[in-house]
Short mmCIF file of C-alpha atoms in Angstrom, two decimals:
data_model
loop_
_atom_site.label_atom_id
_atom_site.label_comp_id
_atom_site.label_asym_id
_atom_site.label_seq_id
_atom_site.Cartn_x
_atom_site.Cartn_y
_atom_site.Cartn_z
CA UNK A 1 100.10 152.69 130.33
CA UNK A 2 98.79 149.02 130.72
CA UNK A 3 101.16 146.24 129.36
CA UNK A 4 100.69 143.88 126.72
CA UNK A 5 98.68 140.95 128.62
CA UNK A 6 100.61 138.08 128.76
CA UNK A 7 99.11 135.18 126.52
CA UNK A 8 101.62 132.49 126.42
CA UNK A 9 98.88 130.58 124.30
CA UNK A 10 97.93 132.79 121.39
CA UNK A 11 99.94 131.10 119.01
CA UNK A 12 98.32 127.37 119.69
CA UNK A 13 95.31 129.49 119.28
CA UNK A 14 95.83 131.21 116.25
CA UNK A 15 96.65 128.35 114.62
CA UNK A 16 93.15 126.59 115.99
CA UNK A 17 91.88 128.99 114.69
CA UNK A 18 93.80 129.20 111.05
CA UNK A 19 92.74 125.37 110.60
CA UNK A 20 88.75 126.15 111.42
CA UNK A 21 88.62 128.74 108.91
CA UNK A 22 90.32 126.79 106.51
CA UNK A 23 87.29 124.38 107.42
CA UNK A 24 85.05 126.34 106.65
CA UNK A 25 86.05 128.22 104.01
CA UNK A 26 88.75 127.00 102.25
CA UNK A 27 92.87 127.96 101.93
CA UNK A 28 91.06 130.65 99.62
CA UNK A 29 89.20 132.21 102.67
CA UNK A 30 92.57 132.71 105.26
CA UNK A 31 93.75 135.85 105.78
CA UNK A 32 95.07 137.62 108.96
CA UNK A 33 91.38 139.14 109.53
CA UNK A 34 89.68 136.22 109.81
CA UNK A 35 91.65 134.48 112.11
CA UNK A 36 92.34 137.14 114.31
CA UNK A 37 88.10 137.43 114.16
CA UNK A 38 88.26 133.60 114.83
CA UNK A 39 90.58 133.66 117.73
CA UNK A 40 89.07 136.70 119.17
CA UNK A 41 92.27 138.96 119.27
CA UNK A 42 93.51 141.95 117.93
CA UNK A 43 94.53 141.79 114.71
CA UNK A 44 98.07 142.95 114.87
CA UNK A 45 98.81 139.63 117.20
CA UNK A 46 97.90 137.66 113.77
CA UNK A 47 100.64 139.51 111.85
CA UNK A 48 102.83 139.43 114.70
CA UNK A 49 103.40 135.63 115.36
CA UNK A 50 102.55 134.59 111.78
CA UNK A 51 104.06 137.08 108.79
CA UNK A 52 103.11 135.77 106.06
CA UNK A 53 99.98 133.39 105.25
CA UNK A 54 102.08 130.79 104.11
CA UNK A 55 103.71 130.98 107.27
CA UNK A 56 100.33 130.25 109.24
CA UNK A 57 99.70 127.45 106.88
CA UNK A 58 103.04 125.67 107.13
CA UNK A 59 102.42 125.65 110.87
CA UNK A 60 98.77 124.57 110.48
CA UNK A 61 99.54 121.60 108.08
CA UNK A 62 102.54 120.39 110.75
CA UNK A 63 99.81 120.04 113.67
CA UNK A 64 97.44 118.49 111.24
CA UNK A 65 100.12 116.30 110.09
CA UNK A 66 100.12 114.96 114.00
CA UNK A 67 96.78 112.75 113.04
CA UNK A 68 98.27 110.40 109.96
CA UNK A 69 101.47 109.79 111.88
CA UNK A 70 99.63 108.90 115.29
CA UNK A 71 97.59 106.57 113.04
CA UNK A 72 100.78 105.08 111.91
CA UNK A 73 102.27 104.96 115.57
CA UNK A 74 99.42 103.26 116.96
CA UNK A 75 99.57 100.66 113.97
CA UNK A 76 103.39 99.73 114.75
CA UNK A 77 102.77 99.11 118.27
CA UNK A 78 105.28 96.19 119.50
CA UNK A 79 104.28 92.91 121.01
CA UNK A 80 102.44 92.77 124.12
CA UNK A 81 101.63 89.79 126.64
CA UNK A 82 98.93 89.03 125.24
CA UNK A 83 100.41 88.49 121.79
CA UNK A 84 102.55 85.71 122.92
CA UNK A 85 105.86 87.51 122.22
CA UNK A 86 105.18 87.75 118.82
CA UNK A 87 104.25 91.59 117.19
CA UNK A 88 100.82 91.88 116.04
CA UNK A 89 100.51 91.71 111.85
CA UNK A 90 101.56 95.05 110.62
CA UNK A 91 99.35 95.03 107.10
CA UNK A 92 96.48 94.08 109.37
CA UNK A 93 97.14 96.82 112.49
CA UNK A 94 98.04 99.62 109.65
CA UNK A 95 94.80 98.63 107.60
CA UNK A 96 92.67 98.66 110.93
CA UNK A 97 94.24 101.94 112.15
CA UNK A 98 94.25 104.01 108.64
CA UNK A 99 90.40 102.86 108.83
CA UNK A 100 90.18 104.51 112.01
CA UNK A 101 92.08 107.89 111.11
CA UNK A 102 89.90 107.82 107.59
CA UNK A 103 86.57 107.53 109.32
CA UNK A 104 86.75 111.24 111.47
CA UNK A 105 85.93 111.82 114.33
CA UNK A 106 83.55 109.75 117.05
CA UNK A 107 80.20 111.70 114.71
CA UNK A 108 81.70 110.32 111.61
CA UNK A 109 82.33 113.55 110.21
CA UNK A 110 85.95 113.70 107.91
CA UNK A 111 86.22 117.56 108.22
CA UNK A 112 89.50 117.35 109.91
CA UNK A 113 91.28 114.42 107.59
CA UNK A 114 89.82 116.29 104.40
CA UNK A 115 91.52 119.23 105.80
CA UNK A 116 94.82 117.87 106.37
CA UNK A 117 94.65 116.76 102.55
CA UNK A 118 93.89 119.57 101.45
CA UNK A 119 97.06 121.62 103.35
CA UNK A 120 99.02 118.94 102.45
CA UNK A 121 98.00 118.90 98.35
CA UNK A 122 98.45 122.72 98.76
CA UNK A 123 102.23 122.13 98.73
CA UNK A 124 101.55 121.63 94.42
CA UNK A 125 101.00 125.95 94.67
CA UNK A 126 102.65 127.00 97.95
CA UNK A 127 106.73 125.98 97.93
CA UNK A 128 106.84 126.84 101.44
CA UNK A 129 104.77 123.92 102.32
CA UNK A 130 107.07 121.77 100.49
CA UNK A 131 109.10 121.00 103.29
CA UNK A 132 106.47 119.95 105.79
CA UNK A 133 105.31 117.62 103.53
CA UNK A 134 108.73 116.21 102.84
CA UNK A 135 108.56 115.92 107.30
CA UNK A 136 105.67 114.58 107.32
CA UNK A 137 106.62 111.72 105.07
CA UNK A 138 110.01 111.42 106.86
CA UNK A 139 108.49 110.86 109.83
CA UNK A 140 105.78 108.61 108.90
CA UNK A 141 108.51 105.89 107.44
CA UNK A 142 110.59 106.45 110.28
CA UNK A 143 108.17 105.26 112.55
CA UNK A 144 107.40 102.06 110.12
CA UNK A 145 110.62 101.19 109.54
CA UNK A 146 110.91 100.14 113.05
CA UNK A 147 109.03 97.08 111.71
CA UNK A 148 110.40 97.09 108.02
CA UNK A 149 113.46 98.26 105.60
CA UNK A 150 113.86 101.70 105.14
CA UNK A 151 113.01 101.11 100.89
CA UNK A 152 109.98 98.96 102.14
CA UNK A 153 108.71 101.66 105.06
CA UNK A 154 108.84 104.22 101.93
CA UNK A 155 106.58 102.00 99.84
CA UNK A 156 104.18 101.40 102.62
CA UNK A 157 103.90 105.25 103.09
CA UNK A 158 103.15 106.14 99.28
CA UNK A 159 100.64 103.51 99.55
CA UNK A 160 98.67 104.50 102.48
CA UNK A 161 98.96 108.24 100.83
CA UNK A 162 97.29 107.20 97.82
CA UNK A 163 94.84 105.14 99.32
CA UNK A 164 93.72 107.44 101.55
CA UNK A 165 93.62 110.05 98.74
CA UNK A 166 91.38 107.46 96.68
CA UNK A 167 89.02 107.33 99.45
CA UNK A 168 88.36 110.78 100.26
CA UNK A 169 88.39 112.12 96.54
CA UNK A 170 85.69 109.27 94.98
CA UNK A 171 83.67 108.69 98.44
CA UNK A 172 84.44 104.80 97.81
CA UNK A 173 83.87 103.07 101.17
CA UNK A 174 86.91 101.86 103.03
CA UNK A 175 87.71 98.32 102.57
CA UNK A 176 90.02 97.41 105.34
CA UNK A 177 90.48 93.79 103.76
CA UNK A 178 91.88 94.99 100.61
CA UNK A 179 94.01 97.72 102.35
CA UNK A 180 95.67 94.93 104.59
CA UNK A 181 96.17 92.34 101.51
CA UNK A 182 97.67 95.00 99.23
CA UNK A 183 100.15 96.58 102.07
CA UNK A 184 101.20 92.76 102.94
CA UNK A 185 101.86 92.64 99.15
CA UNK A 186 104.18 94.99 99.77
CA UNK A 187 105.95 93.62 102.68
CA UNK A 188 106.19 90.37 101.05
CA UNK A 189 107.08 90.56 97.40
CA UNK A 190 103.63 88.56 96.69
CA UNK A 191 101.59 89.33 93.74
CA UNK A 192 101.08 88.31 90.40
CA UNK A 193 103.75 89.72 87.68
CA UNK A 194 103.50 92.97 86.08
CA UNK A 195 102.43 92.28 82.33
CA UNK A 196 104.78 93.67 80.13
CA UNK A 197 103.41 96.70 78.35
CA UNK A 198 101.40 96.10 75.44
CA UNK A 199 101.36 92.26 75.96
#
């Protein structure tokens, strides 16, 4: 009898192809069949590295989650020689580089960022995705309070989070400008007082 043939990549694969189909179709439209039809395998290798769906999605939604926090990396970078010794402005590198993650890929198209929302928004129904969100955010102020408090690294992420959110939900263009004043608001204190409520 012939043995299993050795695929050391049909996880990575499967999980390709869990996040097209969730493209395409929605969380709605994932099931074992239609990845297993999407990565070309047998069907019983779908239910044999992933269980459950929600297990699939969990791992989905963690590679996804790779794209906001490399954003975020990229946006935290320390000072070069060019700089003069002095670390580029972090409101200004964060607005430029959540621009950059926001606007797709090189065609423009927002497929993959829309996606990751939508995994990501899925935790509100799916428990098990709780925790990957929880990461994702974890990781995300981790990486910015390199440059910042831990309390202020927090607030930066929530911001960015609902920003993007705002973006991709009304279609509003990106304003860079007002991204980088509001997130130096932030790291600053500055701003105008709060009115009191019903003043």
């Amino acid at each position: 009898m012939a043995g299993r043939r050795y695929d050391p990549d049909r996880r990575e694969r499967l999980i390709d192809a869990a996040i097209r189909v969730v493209g395409r179709k929605g969380i709605a439209g994932l099931t074992h069949r239609s990845v297993a039809a999407e990565a070309d395998v047998p069907l019983g290798s779908t239910t044999y590295h992933f269980a459950t769906l929600d297990e699939l999605l969990v791992a989905a939604l963690r590679r996804l989650n790779e794209g906001f926090a490399a954003a975020v990396g990229a946006g935290i970078a320390p000072a070069g020689p060019d700089d003069g010794g002095e670390a580029p402005d972090l409101a200004e590198e964060l607005a430029r580089q959540l621009g950059r993650w926001l606007a797709g890929d090189p065609s423009g198209d927002r497929t993959g960022v829309e996606l990751e929302y939508e995994l990501y928004l899925a935790a509100l129904r799916r428990p098990a995705l709780r925790p990957v969100a929880a990461e994702w955010c974890e990781a995300v102020t981790a990486l910015l309070a390199r440059r910042t408090d831990p309390r202020t690294a927090r607030a930066l992420v929530a911001l960015m989070d609902g920003l993007s959110l705002q973006v991709l939900l009304t279609g509003a263009p990106y304003d860079p400008g007002y991204v980088a004043d509001v997130l130096r608001r932030v790291l600053t204190g500055a701003g105008p007082p709060v009115p009191p409520e019903g003043g």
